[in-house]
Amino acid sequence: MCGIIGRVGRDDAIESLVTGLENLEYRGYDSAGVAIQNGAGIKVEKRSGKVTELKHALDYGSLDGEVGIGHTRWSTHGPPTDENAHPHTDSTRDVAVVHNGIIENYASLKESLRAAGHTFTSDTDTEVIPHLIQQYLDEGLEPEAAFRAAIEDLEGSYAVTAMLAGEHVLYAARQGSPLVVGLDEDGFFLASDVPAFLEYTDDVVYLEDGDVVVVRPDGIEFTDLAGNAIDRRPETVEWDPEQAGKGEFDHFMHKEIHEQPTSLAQALEGRLDHDAHDVTLEHFPPGTFTDIERVQFIACGTSYHAGLYGSIAMNNAGIPTTTHLANEYEVSAPPADEHTLVIAVTQSGETADTLSAMRHARDQGARVLTVTNVVGSTATRVADDVLLIRAGPEIGVAATKTFSSQAVMLLLLAQRLSQDLTGASLANLEALLADLQSFPDAVERVLETTDGRRLATQYLGCQSYFFIGRGLGFPVALEGALKFKEITYEHAEGFASGELKHGPLALVTPDTPVIAVFTGQEDTKVLNNAEEAQTRGAPLIAVCPEDHQATTIADAHLPIPDVTPELAGLLANVQLQLLSYHAAAGLERAIDKPRNLAKSVTVQ
Ligand code: AGP
C-alpha cells in the first residue's frame, strides 16, 4: 500500500526522504517520488518503478532544501505511470501533496475545479487536493486556512501531507489512514508508519482521525480540523533499526521465519502462570468476559487463518465461536449484540476491510477486541480491548512470525474465555502450559533440522500443490497454501482433508503433491484422505512427528517435535513456511515483495 514520508528539519531533507522511501518499500508499491522546497520553489521528481530507479535519476544538486515530502504509490485510481505517481501538484506547481487512502468524492470535486479553470494531468483522486488548496489560496485564504478548507471538502479516507512554495512548513491531516509524527533533535518527520524514519528517531506521536498538524523546523502544532489545539503526547517505540534490517539473511521473510523462537518468547513473556495453572493476560484478569455469550472472529488473509485456529480452540472449549472474512462480515455476519465479543485479528492494525468490520461490529453493540502487532495502529483505537502479540516489525509481505504469535495469543485468550464463559479451563491446559513453556525451543529444533530446502527443490515445477489438514490442521493447510501461492506464484490450494473426496480429488495427478498436516487430532482420518490422493498418483509429503504412522507410507517427510495438538499445527506451519520460502527462492521470486501484493492493505 502507499507510503508517506515528510521531513522538516535544519539540514537538507532529500537524504532522509530517500531513506524513508526505501524503508517504505516493504508495504508494496509501483511508483515513487519526492518533492523538495528550495529557493526556486517546489522541485518534484517522480516515476513509475522502484525507488532505486528514482534514486539514480535524482539530481541531488538541485534538490537542496530542508522541507520535503515523498511517497510510494500502490495504484488504485489509474495505472502505475510517471504522471500518476505522487507528489501531485496544482497547475502552478506552488502546492505539492502526497496522499494515502481514497477520496470518494474526487469526481465531483474534479468537475467543479475544472469548471473553475483547473487542468488535471493524472488519473488520480489525489490530484484534486493540491488544486483545491490552490483554489482557496486564489480566493484569498492564508496557506493554513486554505489547507484546512481543502481537507474539509474531502470525503473518504486520507492521510495527507502538503507543502506550499515559499514556506518552511508541512501541513498534514489524517482521516481513516495512518499518519505518525517522528521527533528528533533537528526537526520532524511525518510518515505513514514508524519504520519509515526509525534510523532517525524512536520518539513518535500517533495522529488520530480528525487531527491536523502544522510542522515547522522549530515546532509542531496539533489541532483539530477547526484549528483548536489538541493534546498529543510523544511515546517511545521499542523497535530498533537493526531489528528492521535483514542481518545475515537474503530476505526479510527468511529472517522473520527464523525470528520465531524469539518472537514467541516475547509473546509469552509473563503470560504463563504455571503455579496457578492459568494464563496471565494484562488488562484481562479472570472475570473480564463474564458478560460475553459468543465470539466472532473477523480478519483477512493470514490473520483470518489465525482467527480460524483460535476459533477451533474456543469451540473445542464449548465457547460458541464463528469466524468471518472481514470483507464479508458486513453482508453475511450473524447478529451481534453487547454479549458478543468480536475479535479482530490484524498484524498491521491498518487493514481497511478489518477496520470497517470492526466499526460495523461496534455499531451492533458488540465488544471489540483486537489482537495486533502494531502499537498505536488504527485497530487499537477502534477496539474496546487490545491484546498485543509483541512480534516486532514484520517487513516481508508474507506474514510468518506474526501468524505463530497470533495463534499462540488466541490459545491463551481461549483459556481466559473458557474460564469466564464456562467456568472450566481448557481440557488439556496442563499439557498446553508445559509445551508452551518450551515452545520457542521446539520451533528452534524445526528450524535447525528442516529438510524444507531439499524437498522444495525436489518438487519444484509441479502443476499444483495441495495442502490438507483436519481440525487445527485445517487452518494450517489454508495458511500453507496461501504462503506457497503468495511467494512462488505457483498454484496451491488448502483443503479440509475430508473435503478432497467431495471434488478436488478430480484434480489429483502425479504432478500434484499433497502436503498433509498431522496434529495428533483425528490423524487416522487425515491419513485415509491423504492415501486416497496418493493412490491416484499424488506424491504425499507428511508433516508429522518422526515416529508417526504417516511416515511409513509418505513419499517425503517434514518432521516436527511431538507436542499437544494445539501447538503441533504451529510447528507444522513453520515447516510449510520454509517449504514455500525455499521453493520461491529456487524460482527466484521477489520473496519480500511479491508481485501485486502489499503488506498493509489500506483500501477496501
Ligand atoms: C499474508 O501473508 C498476507 N500478507 C495477507 O494475507 C495479510 O495477512 C492480510 O492482508 C491481513 O493483514 P493484517 O494482518 O495486517 O490485517
XYZ file of C-alpha atoms and ligand atoms in Angstrom:
620
model
C 0.000 0.000 0.000
C 1.029 3.616 -0.428
C 3.591 5.099 1.936
C 4.217 8.686 3.030
C 7.384 10.323 4.306
C 7.774 14.020 5.090
C 10.632 15.959 6.625
C 11.010 19.430 8.119
C 14.434 19.972 9.659
C 17.554 22.076 9.784
C 19.502 20.081 7.165
C 18.665 19.107 3.592
C 15.690 16.779 3.588
C 16.441 14.699 0.490
C 18.614 12.045 2.142
C 16.142 11.217 4.881
C 13.286 11.255 2.358
C 15.033 8.707 0.123
C 15.857 6.539 3.161
C 12.216 6.828 4.175
C 11.066 5.694 0.719
C 13.403 2.696 0.883
C 12.063 1.839 4.318
C 8.521 2.033 2.972
C 9.196 -0.333 0.053
C 8.045 -3.346 2.072
C 4.469 -2.027 2.013
C 4.275 -2.757 -1.726
C 4.264 -0.029 -4.388
C 4.607 0.566 -8.090
C 5.906 4.149 -8.300
C 7.715 6.650 -6.100
C 8.502 10.330 -5.899
C 9.776 13.257 -3.861
C 9.152 16.994 -3.746
C 11.599 19.433 -2.189
C 11.022 23.001 -1.218
C 14.031 25.100 -2.194
C 14.824 28.675 -3.098
C 13.487 28.105 -6.615
C 10.083 26.872 -5.469
C 8.978 23.252 -5.348
C 11.016 20.682 -7.266
C 9.284 17.338 -7.971
C 10.914 14.083 -9.142
C 8.705 11.045 -9.576
C 8.447 7.954 -11.717
C 6.916 4.506 -12.006
C 9.104 1.611 -10.919
C 11.402 1.058 -7.996
C 12.851 3.551 -5.526
C 16.355 2.653 -6.793
C 15.342 3.896 -10.254
C 14.093 7.146 -8.757
C 17.251 7.425 -6.668
C 19.509 7.056 -9.719
C 17.526 9.701 -11.562
C 17.713 12.299 -8.768
C 19.825 15.357 -9.380
C 20.833 15.892 -5.763
C 22.419 19.252 -6.584
C 19.042 20.724 -7.470
C 17.258 19.105 -4.533
C 18.682 21.067 -1.637
C 16.097 22.272 0.832
C 15.039 21.499 4.403
C 11.413 20.739 3.715
C 10.221 17.840 1.586
C 7.717 15.067 1.050
C 7.987 11.629 -0.537
C 5.632 8.842 -1.486
C 5.489 5.238 -2.624
C 2.282 4.632 -4.624
C 0.275 1.432 -4.907
C -2.148 2.093 -7.760
C -5.862 2.493 -7.076
C -7.056 5.256 -9.433
C -5.132 4.983 -12.686
C -2.218 2.763 -13.777
C 1.330 2.995 -12.378
C 2.660 5.749 -14.652
C 5.008 8.672 -14.040
C 2.033 11.065 -14.226
C 0.047 9.152 -11.623
C 2.972 8.911 -9.187
C 2.944 11.241 -6.166
C 3.679 14.004 -5.193
C 0.927 15.775 -7.108
C 0.914 19.492 -7.687
C -1.553 22.145 -8.793
C -1.097 23.742 -12.227
C 1.205 26.464 -10.876
C 3.386 23.917 -9.002
C 3.058 26.053 -5.885
C 1.395 23.276 -3.907
C 2.626 19.673 -3.623
C 0.710 16.880 -1.942
C 1.154 13.212 -1.066
C -1.852 11.167 -0.035
C -2.774 7.662 1.149
C -6.368 6.444 1.077
C -9.231 7.125 -1.290
C -11.034 10.410 -1.920
C -14.555 9.163 -2.593
C -15.932 12.472 -3.911
C -12.944 13.211 -6.148
C -15.001 13.041 -9.359
C -17.382 15.828 -8.311
C -14.511 17.896 -6.873
C -12.601 17.490 -10.138
C -15.624 18.564 -12.125
C -16.106 21.786 -10.160
C -12.369 22.545 -10.193
C -12.333 22.022 -13.961
C -15.235 24.412 -14.240
C -13.123 26.912 -12.271
C -10.308 26.559 -14.837
C -8.075 23.902 -13.308
C -6.327 21.429 -15.595
C -5.506 17.927 -14.435
C -2.596 15.785 -15.594
C -3.217 12.463 -13.819
C -5.963 9.871 -13.343
C -5.643 10.001 -9.578
C -8.114 11.035 -6.920
C -5.213 12.721 -5.087
C -4.631 15.426 -7.679
C -7.786 17.267 -6.610
C -6.150 18.121 -3.259
C -3.366 20.474 -4.469
C -5.860 22.068 -6.862
C -8.342 22.612 -4.045
C -5.650 24.224 -1.895
C -4.631 26.436 -4.806
C -8.260 27.376 -5.407
C -8.624 28.537 -1.803
C -5.315 30.439 -1.990
C -6.613 32.158 -5.137
C -9.740 33.075 -3.219
C -7.547 34.894 -0.693
C -7.183 32.407 2.148
C -3.895 32.181 4.055
C -1.953 28.916 3.445
C -3.036 27.162 6.657
C -6.667 28.164 6.175
C -6.521 27.037 2.536
C -5.197 23.628 3.604
C -7.947 23.226 6.230
C -10.648 24.302 3.788
C -9.426 21.770 1.222
C -9.385 18.984 3.802
C -12.905 19.905 4.856
C -14.069 19.289 1.272
C -12.751 15.717 1.177
C -14.909 12.647 1.700
C -13.342 9.226 2.163
C -10.144 8.145 3.839
C -6.898 10.019 3.793
C -3.536 10.713 5.272
C -2.433 13.888 3.507
C 0.780 15.869 3.692
C 1.143 19.124 1.775
C 3.682 21.888 1.285
C 3.421 25.289 -0.329
C 6.118 27.174 -2.253
C 7.961 29.763 -0.210
C 7.024 28.287 3.181
C 9.155 26.186 5.555
C 6.070 24.318 6.689
C 4.371 20.953 6.215
C 0.629 20.600 6.710
C -0.847 17.187 7.400
C -4.233 15.668 8.178
C -5.496 12.220 8.979
C -8.883 10.587 8.473
C -9.029 6.809 8.222
C -5.428 6.265 7.034
C -2.492 6.102 9.435
C -0.101 9.019 9.944
C 2.595 9.330 12.546
C 4.955 12.142 13.566
C 8.600 11.435 14.419
C 10.534 13.907 16.589
C 14.332 14.181 16.505
C 16.787 16.852 17.618
C 16.867 18.514 14.213
C 13.215 18.560 13.316
C 10.233 16.384 12.485
C 9.157 13.519 10.271
C 5.686 12.699 9.043
C 5.101 9.155 7.843
C 2.510 6.507 7.219
C 4.333 4.197 9.650
C 7.222 4.225 12.063
C 9.811 2.106 10.126
C 9.953 4.969 7.584
C 12.113 7.031 9.949
C 13.286 4.530 12.564
C 17.002 5.196 11.825
C 16.498 8.781 12.921
C 14.205 8.633 15.914
C 12.044 6.372 18.009
C 10.045 9.229 19.582
C 6.686 9.305 17.880
C 3.206 10.784 18.093
C 0.405 8.731 16.515
C -2.171 11.034 14.956
C -5.854 10.267 15.288
C -8.720 10.692 12.845
C -9.631 14.378 12.530
C -6.153 15.602 13.517
C -4.439 18.382 11.575
C -0.787 19.234 12.202
C 1.292 22.210 11.174
C 5.000 21.390 11.258
C 7.803 23.963 11.236
C 11.538 23.413 11.879
C 11.172 24.772 15.414
C 7.845 23.320 16.455
C 4.665 21.449 15.709
C 1.025 22.337 16.371
C -1.517 19.581 16.929
C -5.046 20.759 16.226
C -8.458 19.532 15.175
C -9.824 20.468 11.772
C -11.352 23.665 13.155
C -7.929 24.731 14.441
C -8.460 24.089 18.156
C -5.319 22.898 19.945
C -5.373 19.237 20.991
C -3.161 17.262 23.303
C -0.978 14.626 21.635
C 1.853 13.135 23.667
C 5.036 11.574 22.252
C 5.801 7.977 23.054
C 8.902 5.896 22.508
C 8.609 2.852 20.253
C 10.612 -0.214 21.186
C 11.540 -1.352 17.674
C 15.138 -0.739 16.697
C 16.509 -0.242 13.194
C 18.728 -3.321 13.364
C 15.646 -5.406 14.090
C 14.193 -3.931 10.928
C 17.266 -4.897 8.814
C 17.904 -8.216 7.044
C 21.010 -9.189 9.034
C 22.644 -12.381 7.703
C 19.577 -13.422 5.669
C 18.899 -12.889 1.978
C 15.282 -11.985 2.602
C 13.257 -10.441 5.401
C 10.854 -13.373 5.169
C 13.626 -15.893 5.879
C 14.860 -13.762 8.753
C 11.363 -13.448 10.172
C 10.764 -17.218 9.957
C 13.978 -17.655 11.963
C 12.946 -14.998 14.467
C 10.029 -17.104 15.666
C 11.721 -18.580 18.752
C 12.364 -15.001 19.902
C 9.030 -13.516 18.836
C 7.161 -16.369 20.522
C 9.204 -15.988 23.700
C 8.347 -12.272 23.660
C 4.661 -13.041 23.126
C 4.619 -15.480 26.036
C 6.779 -13.406 28.406
C 4.921 -13.002 31.715
C 1.733 -14.517 30.317
C 2.025 -18.106 31.619
C 1.295 -18.757 35.284
C 2.424 -22.322 35.963
C 1.822 -22.075 39.718
C -1.790 -21.022 39.250
C -2.258 -23.356 36.231
C -3.520 -20.368 34.307
C -2.591 -17.619 31.885
C -1.944 -14.003 32.839
C -3.151 -11.564 30.230
C -2.546 -7.926 31.082
C -5.847 -5.998 31.019
C -7.810 -9.295 31.021
C -7.958 -10.661 34.587
C -10.367 -13.508 35.389
C -13.937 -12.254 35.102
C -13.214 -9.809 32.268
C -15.563 -11.579 29.880
C -18.359 -12.864 32.117
C -20.946 -10.838 30.139
C -19.938 -12.500 26.890
C -22.025 -15.333 25.401
C -20.445 -15.844 21.980
C -17.330 -14.940 19.988
C -16.982 -13.855 16.368
C -13.603 -13.597 14.658
C -13.009 -11.121 11.842
C -9.781 -10.926 9.827
C -8.246 -11.250 6.363
C -5.600 -13.474 4.803
C -3.122 -14.999 7.207
C -4.792 -13.278 10.152
C -8.049 -14.990 9.122
C -6.266 -18.336 9.334
C -5.022 -17.437 12.819
C -8.606 -16.491 13.717
C -9.819 -19.863 12.435
C -7.150 -21.517 14.575
C -8.347 -19.616 17.662
C -11.992 -20.317 16.912
C -11.375 -24.085 16.756
C -9.693 -23.937 20.170
C -12.599 -21.875 21.538
C -15.296 -24.108 20.053
C -13.478 -27.139 21.481
C -13.723 -25.388 24.864
C -17.501 -25.035 24.490
C -17.493 -21.335 23.538
C -19.870 -20.648 20.616
C -17.465 -19.128 18.081
C -17.682 -18.262 14.398
C -15.011 -16.918 12.037
C -15.643 -14.413 9.260
C -13.621 -12.888 6.466
C -13.650 -9.224 7.445
C -14.538 -8.179 3.892
C -17.695 -10.350 4.025
C -18.666 -9.567 7.594
C -20.980 -6.650 6.939
C -23.034 -8.630 4.408
C -23.052 -12.080 5.943
C -22.355 -11.942 9.670
C -24.688 -13.477 12.215
C -26.294 -10.901 14.544
C -24.094 -9.396 17.251
C -25.010 -7.570 20.460
C -23.446 -6.468 23.745
C -22.960 -10.147 24.696
C -20.856 -10.745 21.583
C -17.085 -10.471 21.677
C -15.774 -9.672 18.218
C -12.067 -10.474 17.933
C -10.345 -8.620 15.092
C -7.019 -10.253 14.253
C -4.722 -7.964 12.287
C -0.946 -7.815 12.152
C -0.793 -4.249 10.902
C -3.890 -2.916 12.605
C -4.479 -0.944 9.402
C -6.303 -3.391 7.101
C -9.249 -1.403 5.765
C -11.545 -4.452 5.464
C -10.907 -5.401 9.069
C -11.306 -1.850 10.365
C -14.604 -1.489 8.546
C -15.880 -4.790 10.005
C -14.746 -3.674 13.481
C -16.736 -0.446 13.157
C -19.753 -2.411 11.958
C -19.480 -4.727 14.976
C -19.257 -1.761 17.335
C -22.351 -0.263 15.721
C -24.183 -3.510 16.547
C -23.227 -3.025 20.206
C -20.603 -5.788 20.273
C -17.467 -5.570 22.378
C -14.494 -5.439 20.001
C -11.074 -6.776 20.927
C -8.137 -6.581 18.551
C -5.180 -8.945 18.504
C -2.494 -6.925 16.741
C 1.227 -6.366 16.392
C 1.305 -2.620 15.978
C 1.076 -0.361 18.988
C -0.948 2.751 18.210
C -2.398 1.312 14.978
C -5.907 2.300 13.950
C -7.290 -1.058 15.137
C -6.091 -0.291 18.659
C -8.072 2.944 18.551
C -11.253 1.431 17.160
C -11.252 -1.543 19.558
C -12.517 -1.625 23.136
C -9.709 -4.001 24.107
C -6.219 -4.658 22.765
C -4.075 -7.773 23.010
C -0.577 -7.195 21.611
C 1.308 -10.095 20.055
C 4.716 -8.384 20.512
C 6.273 -9.980 17.397
C 8.371 -6.931 16.446
C 8.389 -5.395 12.952
C 7.452 -7.748 10.130
C 8.754 -6.403 6.834
C 8.210 -9.315 4.412
C 4.826 -9.027 2.740
C 4.201 -12.681 3.580
C 3.195 -12.896 7.233
C 5.186 -15.542 9.121
C 6.232 -14.812 12.690
C 3.088 -12.820 13.303
C 0.889 -15.839 12.420
C 2.508 -18.025 15.079
C 2.297 -15.257 17.687
C -1.344 -14.516 16.814
C -2.278 -18.188 17.129
C -0.476 -18.590 20.451
C -2.120 -15.454 21.849
C -5.511 -16.798 20.790
C -4.829 -20.048 22.646
C -4.151 -18.018 25.786
C -7.285 -15.976 25.177
C -9.247 -19.220 24.719
C -8.227 -20.215 28.239
C -9.375 -16.866 29.701
C -12.677 -17.030 27.822
C -13.195 -20.671 28.729
C -12.905 -19.875 32.411
C -15.124 -16.799 32.196
C -17.815 -18.331 29.989
C -17.895 -21.980 31.050
C -16.239 -21.897 34.475
C -13.724 -24.518 33.321
C -10.211 -24.406 31.964
C -9.206 -25.795 28.541
C -9.356 -29.591 28.620
C -5.600 -30.172 28.302
C -4.404 -26.931 29.894
C -1.715 -28.616 31.931
C -0.008 -30.160 28.858
C -0.523 -26.966 26.857
C 1.134 -24.777 29.515
C 4.082 -27.159 29.729
C 4.507 -27.287 25.944
C 4.098 -23.512 25.627
C 6.962 -23.043 28.056
C 9.324 -24.935 25.749
C 7.594 -23.944 22.503
C 10.283 -21.465 21.345
C 12.834 -24.321 21.683
C 10.594 -26.673 19.696
C 10.401 -24.085 16.895
C 14.200 -23.733 17.043
C 14.526 -27.502 16.556
C 12.345 -27.347 13.434
C 14.468 -24.502 12.061
C 17.712 -26.362 12.740
C 16.665 -29.724 11.323
C 14.304 -28.867 8.463
C 14.600 -30.600 5.118
C 12.439 -27.917 3.514
C 15.044 -26.736 1.017
C 15.706 -30.239 -0.384
C 12.002 -31.052 -0.683
C 11.218 -27.687 -2.251
C 13.881 -28.384 -4.900
C 12.679 -31.970 -5.447
C 9.080 -30.932 -6.099
C 9.726 -27.663 -7.934
C 7.827 -27.233 -11.195
C 4.752 -29.334 -10.367
C 1.362 -28.352 -11.725
C -0.351 -27.639 -8.381
C 0.285 -28.104 -4.683
C -2.497 -29.256 -2.343
C -2.305 -28.731 1.407
C -4.666 -30.726 3.632
C -5.453 -30.923 7.337
C -8.294 -31.550 9.749
C -9.351 -29.622 12.874
C -6.428 -27.417 13.894
C -4.577 -28.771 10.857
C -7.145 -27.192 8.514
C -6.202 -23.508 9.071
C -2.563 -24.594 8.825
C -3.294 -26.194 5.440
C -5.008 -22.979 4.294
C -2.107 -20.896 5.527
C 0.457 -23.257 3.933
C -1.276 -22.874 0.573
C -1.638 -19.093 0.895
C 2.058 -18.721 1.684
C 3.021 -21.016 -1.197
C 0.955 -19.228 -3.843
C 1.774 -15.766 -2.478
C 5.540 -16.040 -2.856
C 6.078 -18.761 -5.510
C 3.248 -17.632 -7.884
C 2.524 -21.357 -8.328
C -0.967 -22.741 -7.948
C -1.657 -24.020 -4.433
C -4.871 -24.755 -2.543
C -5.651 -25.670 1.035
C -8.463 -28.093 1.889
C -10.051 -29.712 4.872
C -8.689 -33.217 4.258
C -12.191 -34.724 4.378
C -13.238 -32.391 1.558
C -10.799 -33.844 -1.019
C -13.198 -36.623 -1.953
C -16.026 -34.103 -2.489
C -14.466 -32.585 -5.593
C -10.767 -31.643 -5.502
C -9.724 -35.289 -5.941
C -10.598 -34.839 -9.615
C -7.529 -32.576 -9.891
C -5.119 -35.020 -8.283
C -2.378 -36.447 -10.550
C 1.283 -37.477 -10.131
C 2.050 -33.802 -10.793
C 0.113 -32.500 -7.746
C 1.961 -33.164 -4.488
C -0.332 -33.390 -1.432
C 1.149 -31.948 1.724
C -0.685 -33.379 4.740
C -0.588 -31.783 8.202
C -0.913 -34.136 11.186
C -1.612 -32.553 14.565
C -2.429 -35.620 16.659
C -6.190 -34.900 16.368
C -8.040 -37.410 14.172
C -4.843 -38.276 12.309
C -6.194 -41.599 11.056
C -8.856 -39.794 9.046
C -6.279 -37.365 7.603
C -4.087 -40.322 6.677
C -7.003 -42.058 4.924
C -7.731 -38.903 2.932
C -4.052 -38.480 2.075
C -3.832 -42.107 0.937
C -6.834 -41.593 -1.335
C -4.816 -38.933 -3.136
C -1.611 -40.982 -3.081
C -3.438 -43.966 -4.627
C -4.267 -41.683 -7.555
C -0.611 -40.905 -8.076
C -0.050 -37.782 -5.959
C 3.257 -37.701 -4.075
C 2.472 -37.468 -0.337
C 4.523 -35.187 1.917
C 3.657 -35.790 5.583
C 4.252 -33.098 8.186
C 4.270 -35.006 11.470
C 6.488 -36.352 14.283
C 9.320 -38.811 13.478
C 7.559 -41.964 14.683
C 4.168 -41.110 13.188
C 2.269 -43.774 11.253
C 2.135 -41.449 8.217
C 5.913 -41.721 7.735
C 5.533 -45.382 6.788
C 3.603 -44.558 3.614
C 4.630 -40.964 2.826
C 6.909 -40.227 -0.127
C 8.589 -37.494 1.890
C 8.525 -36.290 5.483
C 8.880 -32.929 7.218
C 9.372 -33.766 10.906
C 8.040 -31.844 13.895
C 8.581 -32.429 17.623
C 5.794 -34.334 19.369
C 3.676 -31.734 21.231
C -0.001 -31.150 22.087
C -2.295 -30.814 19.022
C -2.785 -27.091 19.800
C 0.897 -26.498 19.116
C 1.668 -29.279 16.617
C -0.157 -27.361 13.886
C 2.022 -24.322 14.517
C 5.236 -26.353 14.275
C 3.928 -27.855 11.031
C 3.296 -24.315 9.839
C 6.976 -23.419 10.344
C 7.911 -26.359 8.073
C 5.409 -25.111 5.479
C 6.776 -21.558 5.693
C 10.250 -22.930 4.954
C 8.964 -25.122 2.107
C 7.347 -22.088 0.476
C 10.365 -19.900 1.091
C 12.835 -22.348 -0.496
C 10.511 -23.025 -3.447
C 10.206 -19.276 -4.072
C 13.974 -18.816 -3.684
C 14.522 -21.624 -6.228
C 12.202 -19.830 -8.632
C 13.960 -16.502 -7.923
C 10.749 -14.759 -6.963
C 10.535 -11.339 -5.336
C 10.020 -13.031 -1.981
C 9.741 -9.971 0.248
C 7.593 -8.024 -2.182
C 5.566 -10.471 -4.254
C 4.010 -9.012 -7.369
C 0.648 -7.247 -6.955
C 0.645 -7.603 -3.173
C 1.068 -5.108 -0.367
C 1.979 -5.577 3.272
C -0.728 -3.369 4.593
C -3.957 -3.290 2.579
C -5.490 0.050 3.447
C -8.209 0.115 0.774
C -11.397 -1.938 0.672
C -0.240 -12.778 4.404
O 0.966 -13.349 4.062
C -0.659 -11.613 3.633
N 0.333 -10.622 3.569
C -2.067 -11.101 3.913
O -2.940 -12.168 3.713
C -2.341 -10.460 5.291
O -2.327 -11.437 6.280
C -3.710 -9.747 5.234
O -3.647 -8.725 4.280
C -4.141 -9.186 6.571
O -3.241 -8.241 7.059
P -3.282 -7.781 8.574
O -2.957 -8.960 9.415
O -2.252 -6.699 8.677
O -4.674 -7.293 8.850
